mmCIF file of C-alpha atoms (C1' of nucleotides) in Angstrom:
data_model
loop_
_atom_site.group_PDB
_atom_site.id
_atom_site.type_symbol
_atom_site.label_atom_id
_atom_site.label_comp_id
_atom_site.label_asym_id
_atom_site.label_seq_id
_atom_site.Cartn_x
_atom_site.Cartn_y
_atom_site.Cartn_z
ATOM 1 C CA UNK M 1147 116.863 104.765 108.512
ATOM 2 C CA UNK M 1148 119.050 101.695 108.248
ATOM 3 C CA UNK M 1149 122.553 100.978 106.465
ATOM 4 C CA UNK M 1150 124.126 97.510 106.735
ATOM 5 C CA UNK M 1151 124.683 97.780 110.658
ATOM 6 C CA UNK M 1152 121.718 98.477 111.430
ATOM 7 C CA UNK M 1153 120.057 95.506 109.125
ATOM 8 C CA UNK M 1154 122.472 93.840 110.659
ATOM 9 C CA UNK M 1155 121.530 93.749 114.051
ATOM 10 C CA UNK M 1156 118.123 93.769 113.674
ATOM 11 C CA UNK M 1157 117.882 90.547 111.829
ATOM 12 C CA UNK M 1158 120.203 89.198 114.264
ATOM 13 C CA UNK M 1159 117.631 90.673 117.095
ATOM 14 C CA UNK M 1160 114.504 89.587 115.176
ATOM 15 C CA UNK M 1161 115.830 85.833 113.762
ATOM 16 C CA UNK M 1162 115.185 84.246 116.876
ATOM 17 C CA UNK M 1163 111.898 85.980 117.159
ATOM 18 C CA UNK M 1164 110.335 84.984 114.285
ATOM 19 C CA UNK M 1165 112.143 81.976 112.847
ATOM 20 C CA UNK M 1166 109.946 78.155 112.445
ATOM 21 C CA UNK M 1167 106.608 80.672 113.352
ATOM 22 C CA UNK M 1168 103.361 80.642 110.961
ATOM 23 C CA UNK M 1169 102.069 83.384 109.755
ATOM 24 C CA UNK M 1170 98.388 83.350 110.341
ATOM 25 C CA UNK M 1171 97.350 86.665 109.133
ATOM 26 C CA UNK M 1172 98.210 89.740 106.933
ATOM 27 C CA UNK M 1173 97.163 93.010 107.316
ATOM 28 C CA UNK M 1174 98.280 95.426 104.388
ATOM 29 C CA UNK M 1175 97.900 98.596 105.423
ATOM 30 C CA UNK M 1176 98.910 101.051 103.163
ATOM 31 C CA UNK M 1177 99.009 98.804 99.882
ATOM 32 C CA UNK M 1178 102.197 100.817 98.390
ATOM 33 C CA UNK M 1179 104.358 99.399 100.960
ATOM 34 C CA UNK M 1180 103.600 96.002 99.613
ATOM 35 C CA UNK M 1181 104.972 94.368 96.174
ATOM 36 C CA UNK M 1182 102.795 92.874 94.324
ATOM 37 C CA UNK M 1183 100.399 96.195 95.593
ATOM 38 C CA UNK M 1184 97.289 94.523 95.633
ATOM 39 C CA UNK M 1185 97.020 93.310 99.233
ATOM 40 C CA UNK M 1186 94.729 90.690 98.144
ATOM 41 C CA UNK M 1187 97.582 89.237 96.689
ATOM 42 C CA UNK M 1188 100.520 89.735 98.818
ATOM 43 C CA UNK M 1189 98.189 88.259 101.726
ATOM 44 C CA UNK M 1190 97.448 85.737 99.084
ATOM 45 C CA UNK M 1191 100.397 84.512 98.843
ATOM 46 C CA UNK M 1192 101.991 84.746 102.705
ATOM 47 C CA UNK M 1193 99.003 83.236 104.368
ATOM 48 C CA UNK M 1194 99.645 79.776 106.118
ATOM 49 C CA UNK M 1195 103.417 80.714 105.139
ATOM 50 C CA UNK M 1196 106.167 79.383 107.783
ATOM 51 C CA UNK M 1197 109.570 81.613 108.584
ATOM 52 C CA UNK M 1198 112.415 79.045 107.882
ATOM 53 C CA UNK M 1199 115.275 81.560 107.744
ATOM 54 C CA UNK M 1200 115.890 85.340 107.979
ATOM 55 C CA UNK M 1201 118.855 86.851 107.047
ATOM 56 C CA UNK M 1202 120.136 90.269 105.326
ATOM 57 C CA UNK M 1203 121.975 90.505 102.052
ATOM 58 C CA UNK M 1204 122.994 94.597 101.964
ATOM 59 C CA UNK M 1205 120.714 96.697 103.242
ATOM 60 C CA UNK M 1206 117.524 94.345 102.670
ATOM 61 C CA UNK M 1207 116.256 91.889 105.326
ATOM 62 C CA UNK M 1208 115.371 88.374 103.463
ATOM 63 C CA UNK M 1209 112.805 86.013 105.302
ATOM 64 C CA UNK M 1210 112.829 82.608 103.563
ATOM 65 C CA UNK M 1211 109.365 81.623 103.842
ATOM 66 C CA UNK M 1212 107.820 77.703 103.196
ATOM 67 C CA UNK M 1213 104.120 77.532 101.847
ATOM 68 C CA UNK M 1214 101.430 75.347 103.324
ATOM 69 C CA UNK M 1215 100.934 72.586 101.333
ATOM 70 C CA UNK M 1216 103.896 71.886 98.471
ATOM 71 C CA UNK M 1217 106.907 73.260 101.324
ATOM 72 C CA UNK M 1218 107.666 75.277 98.471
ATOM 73 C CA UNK M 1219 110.436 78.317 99.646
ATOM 74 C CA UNK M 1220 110.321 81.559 98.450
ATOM 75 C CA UNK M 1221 111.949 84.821 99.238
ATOM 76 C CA UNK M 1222 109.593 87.842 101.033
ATOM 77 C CA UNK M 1223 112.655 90.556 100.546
ATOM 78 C CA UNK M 1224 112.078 93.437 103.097
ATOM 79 C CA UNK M 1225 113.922 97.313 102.857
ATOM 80 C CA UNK M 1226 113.173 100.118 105.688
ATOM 81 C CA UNK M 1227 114.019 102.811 103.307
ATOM 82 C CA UNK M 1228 114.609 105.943 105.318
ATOM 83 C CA UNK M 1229 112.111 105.367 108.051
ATOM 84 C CA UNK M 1230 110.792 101.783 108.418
ATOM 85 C CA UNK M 1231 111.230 99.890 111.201
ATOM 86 C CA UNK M 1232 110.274 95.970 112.291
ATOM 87 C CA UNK M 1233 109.709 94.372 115.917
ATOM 88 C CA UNK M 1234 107.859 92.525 117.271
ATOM 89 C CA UNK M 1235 104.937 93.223 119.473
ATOM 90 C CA UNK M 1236 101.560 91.435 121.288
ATOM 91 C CA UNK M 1237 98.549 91.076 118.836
ATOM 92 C CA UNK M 1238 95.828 93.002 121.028
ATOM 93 C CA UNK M 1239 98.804 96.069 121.623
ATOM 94 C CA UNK M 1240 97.342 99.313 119.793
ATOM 95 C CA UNK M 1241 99.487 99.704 116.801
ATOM 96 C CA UNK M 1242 101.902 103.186 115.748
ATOM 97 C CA UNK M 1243 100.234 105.584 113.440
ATOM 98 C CA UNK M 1244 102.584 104.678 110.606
ATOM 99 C CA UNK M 1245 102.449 100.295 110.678
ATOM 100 C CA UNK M 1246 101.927 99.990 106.647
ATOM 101 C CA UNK M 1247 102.091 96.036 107.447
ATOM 102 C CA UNK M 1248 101.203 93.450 110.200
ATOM 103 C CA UNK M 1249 101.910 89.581 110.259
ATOM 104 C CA UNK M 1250 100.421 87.769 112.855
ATOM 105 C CA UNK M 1251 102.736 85.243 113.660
ATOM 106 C CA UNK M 1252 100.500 83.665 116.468
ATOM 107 C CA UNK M 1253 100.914 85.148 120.110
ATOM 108 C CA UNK M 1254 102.475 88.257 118.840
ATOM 109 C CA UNK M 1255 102.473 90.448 115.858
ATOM 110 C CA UNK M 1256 105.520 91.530 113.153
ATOM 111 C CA UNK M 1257 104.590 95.210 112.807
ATOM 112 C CA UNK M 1258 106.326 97.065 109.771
ATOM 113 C CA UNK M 1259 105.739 100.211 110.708
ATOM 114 C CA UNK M 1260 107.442 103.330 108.181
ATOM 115 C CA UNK M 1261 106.338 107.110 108.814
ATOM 116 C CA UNK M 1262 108.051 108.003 105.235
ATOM 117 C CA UNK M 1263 106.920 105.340 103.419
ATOM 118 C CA UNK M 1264 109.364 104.653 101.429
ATOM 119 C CA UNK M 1265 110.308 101.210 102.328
ATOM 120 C CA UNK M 1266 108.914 98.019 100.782
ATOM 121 C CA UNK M 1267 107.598 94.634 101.853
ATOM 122 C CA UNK M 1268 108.141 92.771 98.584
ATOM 123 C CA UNK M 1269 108.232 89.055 97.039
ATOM 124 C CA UNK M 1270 110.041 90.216 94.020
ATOM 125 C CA UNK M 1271 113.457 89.127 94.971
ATOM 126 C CA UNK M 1272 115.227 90.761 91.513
ATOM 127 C CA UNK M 1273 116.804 93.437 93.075
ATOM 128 C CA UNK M 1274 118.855 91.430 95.022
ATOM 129 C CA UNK M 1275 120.946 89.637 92.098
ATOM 130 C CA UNK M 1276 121.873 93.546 90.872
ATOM 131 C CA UNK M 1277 124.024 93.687 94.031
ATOM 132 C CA UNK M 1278 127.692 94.159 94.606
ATOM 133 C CA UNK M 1279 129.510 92.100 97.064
ATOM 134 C CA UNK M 1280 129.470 92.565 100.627
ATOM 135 C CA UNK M 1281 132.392 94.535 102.616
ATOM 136 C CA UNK M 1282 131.947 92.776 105.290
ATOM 137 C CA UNK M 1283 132.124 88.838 103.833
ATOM 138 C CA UNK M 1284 135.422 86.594 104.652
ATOM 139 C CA UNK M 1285 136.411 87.005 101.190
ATOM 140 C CA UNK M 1286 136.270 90.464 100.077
ATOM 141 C CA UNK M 1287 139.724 91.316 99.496
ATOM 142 C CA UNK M 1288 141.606 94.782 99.398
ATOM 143 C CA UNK M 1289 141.902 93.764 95.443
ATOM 144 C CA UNK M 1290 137.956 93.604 94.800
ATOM 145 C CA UNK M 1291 137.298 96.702 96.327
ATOM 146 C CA UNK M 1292 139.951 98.190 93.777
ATOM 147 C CA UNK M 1293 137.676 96.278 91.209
ATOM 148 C CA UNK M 1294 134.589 97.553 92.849
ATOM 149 C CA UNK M 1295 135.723 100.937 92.710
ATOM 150 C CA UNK M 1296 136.738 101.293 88.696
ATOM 151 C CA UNK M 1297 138.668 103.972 86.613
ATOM 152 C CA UNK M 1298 135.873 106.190 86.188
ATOM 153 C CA UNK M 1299 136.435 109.832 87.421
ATOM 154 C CA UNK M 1300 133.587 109.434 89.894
ATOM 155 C CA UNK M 1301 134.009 110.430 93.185
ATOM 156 C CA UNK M 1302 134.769 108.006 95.891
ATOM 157 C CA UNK M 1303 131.839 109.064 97.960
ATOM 158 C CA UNK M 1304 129.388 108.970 95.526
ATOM 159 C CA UNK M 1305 130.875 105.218 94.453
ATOM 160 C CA UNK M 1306 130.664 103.832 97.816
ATOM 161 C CA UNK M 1307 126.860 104.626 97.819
ATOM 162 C CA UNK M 1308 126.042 102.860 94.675
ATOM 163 C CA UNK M 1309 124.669 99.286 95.906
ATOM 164 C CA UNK M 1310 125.397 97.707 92.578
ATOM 165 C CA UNK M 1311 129.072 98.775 93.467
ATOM 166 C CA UNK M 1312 129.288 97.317 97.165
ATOM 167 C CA UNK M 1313 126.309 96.396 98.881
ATOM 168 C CA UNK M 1314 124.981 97.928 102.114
ATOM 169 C CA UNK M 1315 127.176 101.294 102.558
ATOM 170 C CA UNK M 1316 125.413 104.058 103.339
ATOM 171 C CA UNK M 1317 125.268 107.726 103.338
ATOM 172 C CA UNK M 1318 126.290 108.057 107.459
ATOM 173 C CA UNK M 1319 129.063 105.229 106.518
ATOM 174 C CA UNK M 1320 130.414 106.327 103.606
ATOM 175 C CA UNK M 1321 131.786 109.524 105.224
ATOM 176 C CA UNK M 1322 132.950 107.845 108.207
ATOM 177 C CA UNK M 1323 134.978 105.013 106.526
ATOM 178 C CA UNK M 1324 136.855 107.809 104.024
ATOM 179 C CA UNK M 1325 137.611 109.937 107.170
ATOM 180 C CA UNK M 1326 139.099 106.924 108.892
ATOM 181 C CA UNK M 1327 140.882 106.095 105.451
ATOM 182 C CA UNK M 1328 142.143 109.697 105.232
ATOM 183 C CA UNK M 1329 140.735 110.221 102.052
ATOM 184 C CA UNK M 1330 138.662 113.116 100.561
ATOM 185 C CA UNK M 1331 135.198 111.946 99.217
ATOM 186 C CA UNK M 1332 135.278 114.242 96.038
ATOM 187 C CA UNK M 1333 138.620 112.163 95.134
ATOM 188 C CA UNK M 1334 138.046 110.532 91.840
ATOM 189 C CA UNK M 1335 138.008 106.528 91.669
ATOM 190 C CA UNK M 1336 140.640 106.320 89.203
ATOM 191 C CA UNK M 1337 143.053 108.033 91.376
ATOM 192 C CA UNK M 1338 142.552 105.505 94.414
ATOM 193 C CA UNK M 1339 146.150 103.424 94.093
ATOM 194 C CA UNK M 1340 146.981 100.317 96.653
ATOM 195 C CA UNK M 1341 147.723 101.851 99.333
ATOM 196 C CA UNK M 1342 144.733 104.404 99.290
ATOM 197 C CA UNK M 1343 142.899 101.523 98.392
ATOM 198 C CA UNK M 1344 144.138 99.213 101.212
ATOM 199 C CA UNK M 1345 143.364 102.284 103.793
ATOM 200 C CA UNK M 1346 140.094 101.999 102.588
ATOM 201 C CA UNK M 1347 138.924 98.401 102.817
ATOM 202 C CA UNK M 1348 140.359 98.597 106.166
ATOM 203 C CA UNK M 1349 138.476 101.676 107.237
ATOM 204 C CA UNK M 1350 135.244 100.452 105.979
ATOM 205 C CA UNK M 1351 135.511 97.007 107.369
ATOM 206 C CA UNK M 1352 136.464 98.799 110.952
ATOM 207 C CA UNK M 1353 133.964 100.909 110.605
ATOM 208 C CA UNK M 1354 130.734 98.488 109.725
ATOM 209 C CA UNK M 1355 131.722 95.974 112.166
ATOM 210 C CA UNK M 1356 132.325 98.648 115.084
ATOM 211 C CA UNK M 1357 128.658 99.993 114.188
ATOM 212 C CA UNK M 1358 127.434 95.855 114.530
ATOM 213 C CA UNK M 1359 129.097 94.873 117.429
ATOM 214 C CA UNK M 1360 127.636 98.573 119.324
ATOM 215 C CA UNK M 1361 124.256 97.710 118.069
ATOM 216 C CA UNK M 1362 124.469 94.344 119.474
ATOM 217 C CA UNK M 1363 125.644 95.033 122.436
ATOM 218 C CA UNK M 1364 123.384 98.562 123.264
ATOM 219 C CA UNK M 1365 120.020 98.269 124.364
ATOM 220 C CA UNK M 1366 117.697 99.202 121.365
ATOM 221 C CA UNK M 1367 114.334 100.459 121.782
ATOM 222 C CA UNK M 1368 112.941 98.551 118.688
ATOM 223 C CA UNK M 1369 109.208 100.111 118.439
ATOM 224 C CA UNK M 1370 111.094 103.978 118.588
ATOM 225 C CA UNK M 1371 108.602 104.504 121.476
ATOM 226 C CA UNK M 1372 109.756 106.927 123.864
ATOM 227 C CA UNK M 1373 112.703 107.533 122.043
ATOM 228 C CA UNK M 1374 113.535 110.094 120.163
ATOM 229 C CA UNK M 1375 114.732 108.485 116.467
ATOM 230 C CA UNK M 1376 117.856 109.739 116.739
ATOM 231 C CA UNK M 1377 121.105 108.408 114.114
ATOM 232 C CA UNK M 1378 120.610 105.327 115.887
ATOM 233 C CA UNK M 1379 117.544 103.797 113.915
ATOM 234 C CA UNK M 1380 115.628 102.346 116.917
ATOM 235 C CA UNK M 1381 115.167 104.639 119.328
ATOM 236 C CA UNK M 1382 116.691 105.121 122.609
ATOM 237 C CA UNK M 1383 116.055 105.321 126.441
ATOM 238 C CA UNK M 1384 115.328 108.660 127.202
ATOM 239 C CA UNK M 1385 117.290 108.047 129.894
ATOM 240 C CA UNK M 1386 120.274 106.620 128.947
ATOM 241 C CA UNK M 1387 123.675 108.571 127.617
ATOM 242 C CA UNK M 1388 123.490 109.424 123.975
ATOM 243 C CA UNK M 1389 126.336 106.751 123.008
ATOM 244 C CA UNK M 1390 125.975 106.587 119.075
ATOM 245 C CA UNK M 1391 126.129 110.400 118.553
ATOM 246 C CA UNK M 1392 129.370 110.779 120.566
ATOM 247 C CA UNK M 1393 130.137 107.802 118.632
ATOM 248 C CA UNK M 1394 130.663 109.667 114.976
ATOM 249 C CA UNK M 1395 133.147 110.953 113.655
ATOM 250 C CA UNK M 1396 132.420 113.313 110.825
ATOM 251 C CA UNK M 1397 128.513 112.272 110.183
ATOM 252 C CA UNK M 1398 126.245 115.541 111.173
ATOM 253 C CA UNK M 1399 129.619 117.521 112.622
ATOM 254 C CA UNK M 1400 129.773 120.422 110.254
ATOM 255 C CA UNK M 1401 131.166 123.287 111.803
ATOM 256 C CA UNK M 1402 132.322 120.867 114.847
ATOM 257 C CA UNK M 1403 135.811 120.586 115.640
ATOM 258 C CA UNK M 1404 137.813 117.091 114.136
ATOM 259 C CA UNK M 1405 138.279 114.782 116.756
ATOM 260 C CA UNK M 1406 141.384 113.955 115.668
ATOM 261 C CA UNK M 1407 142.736 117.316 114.703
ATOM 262 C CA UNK M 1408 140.787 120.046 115.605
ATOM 263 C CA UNK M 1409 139.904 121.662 112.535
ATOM 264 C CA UNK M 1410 136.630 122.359 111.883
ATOM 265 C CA UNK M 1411 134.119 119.620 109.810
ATOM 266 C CA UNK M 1412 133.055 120.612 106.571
ATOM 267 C CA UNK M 1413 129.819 119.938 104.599
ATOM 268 C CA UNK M 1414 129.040 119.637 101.306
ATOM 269 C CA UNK M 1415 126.418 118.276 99.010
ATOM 270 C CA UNK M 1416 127.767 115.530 96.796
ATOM 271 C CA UNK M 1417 124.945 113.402 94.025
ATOM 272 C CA UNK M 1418 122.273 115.467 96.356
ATOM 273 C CA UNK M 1419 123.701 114.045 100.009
ATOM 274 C CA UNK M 1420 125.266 115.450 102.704
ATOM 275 C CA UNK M 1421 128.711 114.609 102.889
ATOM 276 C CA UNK M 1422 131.302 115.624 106.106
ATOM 277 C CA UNK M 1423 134.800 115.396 105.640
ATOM 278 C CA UNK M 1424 137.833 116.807 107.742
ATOM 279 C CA UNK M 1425 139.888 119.065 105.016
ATOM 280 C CA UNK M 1426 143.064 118.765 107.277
ATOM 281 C CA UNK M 1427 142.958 114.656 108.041
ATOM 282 C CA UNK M 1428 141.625 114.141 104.776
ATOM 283 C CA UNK M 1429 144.171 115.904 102.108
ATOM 284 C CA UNK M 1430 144.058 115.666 98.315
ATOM 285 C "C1'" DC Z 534 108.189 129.402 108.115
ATOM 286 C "C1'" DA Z 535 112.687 127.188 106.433
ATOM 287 C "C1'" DC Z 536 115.536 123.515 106.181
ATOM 288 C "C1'" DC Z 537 117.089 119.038 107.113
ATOM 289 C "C1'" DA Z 538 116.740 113.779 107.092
ATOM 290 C "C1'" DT Z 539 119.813 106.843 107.439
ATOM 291 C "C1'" DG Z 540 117.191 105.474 100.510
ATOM 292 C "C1'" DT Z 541 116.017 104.576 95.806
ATOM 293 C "C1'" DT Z 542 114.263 105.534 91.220
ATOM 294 C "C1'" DC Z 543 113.305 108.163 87.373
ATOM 295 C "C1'" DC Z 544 113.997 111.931 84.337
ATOM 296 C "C1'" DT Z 545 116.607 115.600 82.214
ATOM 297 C "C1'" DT Z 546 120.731 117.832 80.886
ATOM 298 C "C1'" DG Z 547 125.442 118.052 79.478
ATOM 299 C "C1'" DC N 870 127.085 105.545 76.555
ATOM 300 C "C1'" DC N 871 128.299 108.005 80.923
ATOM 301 C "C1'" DA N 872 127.963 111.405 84.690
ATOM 302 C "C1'" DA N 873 125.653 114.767 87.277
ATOM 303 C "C1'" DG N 874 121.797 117.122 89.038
ATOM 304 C "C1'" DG N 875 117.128 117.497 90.393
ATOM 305 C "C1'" DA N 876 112.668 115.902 91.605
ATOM 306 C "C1'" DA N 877 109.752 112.670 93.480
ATOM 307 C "C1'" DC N 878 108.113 109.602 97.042
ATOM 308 C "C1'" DA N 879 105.716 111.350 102.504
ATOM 309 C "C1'" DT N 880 106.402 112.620 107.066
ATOM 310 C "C1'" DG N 881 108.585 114.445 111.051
ATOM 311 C "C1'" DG N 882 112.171 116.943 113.746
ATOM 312 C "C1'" DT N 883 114.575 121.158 114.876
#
DNA sequence: CACCATGTTCCTTG
DNA sequence: CCAAGGAACATGGT
């Protein structure tokens, strides 16, 4: 469900939410969705626990939590894999069909609710160091994405996806930001030079912080209730215009005509994902 | 029924 | 060692 954009806004939605509040109880529901996986010790170890900061590094949410007595921090490191989803909602409120967790933070209740499954609630913060920088930071510079990207023969698209790479691109993203960069996805790394390179930065940068500041400034339905789960991850009023999908450009458009040139979007499978690329805007 | 899905990991094959 | 492909995870939408 979520690339960095999405993360992105919801921890900027949830931070306020949640931030200096206790959590008084832990309800593992589904003890895969929970690292260590013995709920006795996840809850264990979050009970009594205060929220001192939330923030997201890639596609992971990070709550910095303080324990009881010692005020000792420690990272609870959150991923919504394809599905998951987090908000906030009262304690007594009848919860989805898929919550895997609940933290009762006092009046109300942090649901982590994840039809698939394959997200993780975890306090094994290891992943995290295996990540590559952030396209989005102040300092990432047209040169480290050239560093980022290698002289292997890989293709670009399949690159862009690998977190240890560049953190937080995803498989909606990665086509967009090479369509906007005018660059085929099957091109190989190697064969990126400066100026592909500098088209590229720019496109993905453009790209991830349109997708942030549309988020932020869209009304969300954060529980997906009455919404259909559409390719924006929270759900929408029924009622209201279907923005995001107008908003894409290639994502889910095979067959559709290029906005920018007419010819029709083509699909093809690249490392097992869908990937949609104009032939005509996006030459060899 | 068939096929698709925003992610990641593990295994096999070349 | 590297790259690529497939399966697995589990459920829901079209």
């Amino acid at each position: 469900m979520p690339e960095l954009p999405e993360v992105e806004v919801l921890v900027r939605h949830l931070r306020p939410l949640v931030i200096e509040r206790r959590i008084c109880g832990v309800e593992v529901r589904r003890a895969k969705s929970v690292r260590p996986d013995t709920a006795a010790a996840f809850r264990a170890r979050l009970i009594g626990g205060r929220i001192r900061a939330l923030e997201r590094r890639a596609k992971f949410l990070v709550f910095t939590l303080e324990s009881r007595p010692l005020r000792a921090a420690f990272p609870l490191v959150g991923h919504l894999g394809m599905t998951g989803r987090m908000f906030l909602q009262p304690r007594r409120t009848a919860l989805p069909k898929h919550a895997a967790v609940v933290l009762d933070l006092g009046g109300e209740c942090l649901v982590f609710e994840d039809p698939r499954y394959f997200g993780r609630l975890s306090l094994d913060a290891a992943p995290l160091e295996q990540l590559g920088p952030e396209p989005l930071a102040d300092g990432f510079a047209p040169a480290d994405l050239r560093a980022v990207l290698g002289c292997s023969r890989q293709p670009i698209k399949v690159r862009l996806l690998d977190q240890q790479a560049l953190a937080g691109v995803g498989n909606i993203y990665a086509s967009e930001a090479l369509f906007v960069a005018g660059i085929p996805p099957t091109l190989p790394c190697v064969r990126l030079g400066p100026k592909r390179v500098a088209r590229l930065w720019r496109a993905l940068r453009t790209v991830l912080q349109e997708a942030i500041d549309f988020g932020s400034t869209v009304p969300l339905n954060w529980s997906g209730q009455n919404g259909s789960d559409g390719l924006f991850y929270y759900g929408r009023d029924p009622a209201a215009p279907d923005y995001y999908e107008e908003r894409l450009r290639v994502y889910g458009r095979q067959g559709k005509p290029c906005r920018v040139c007419g010819t029709a979007i083509r699909r093809r499978v690249l490392a097992a994902r869908s990937t949609f690329s104009c032939p005509r805007c996006q030459p060899r």
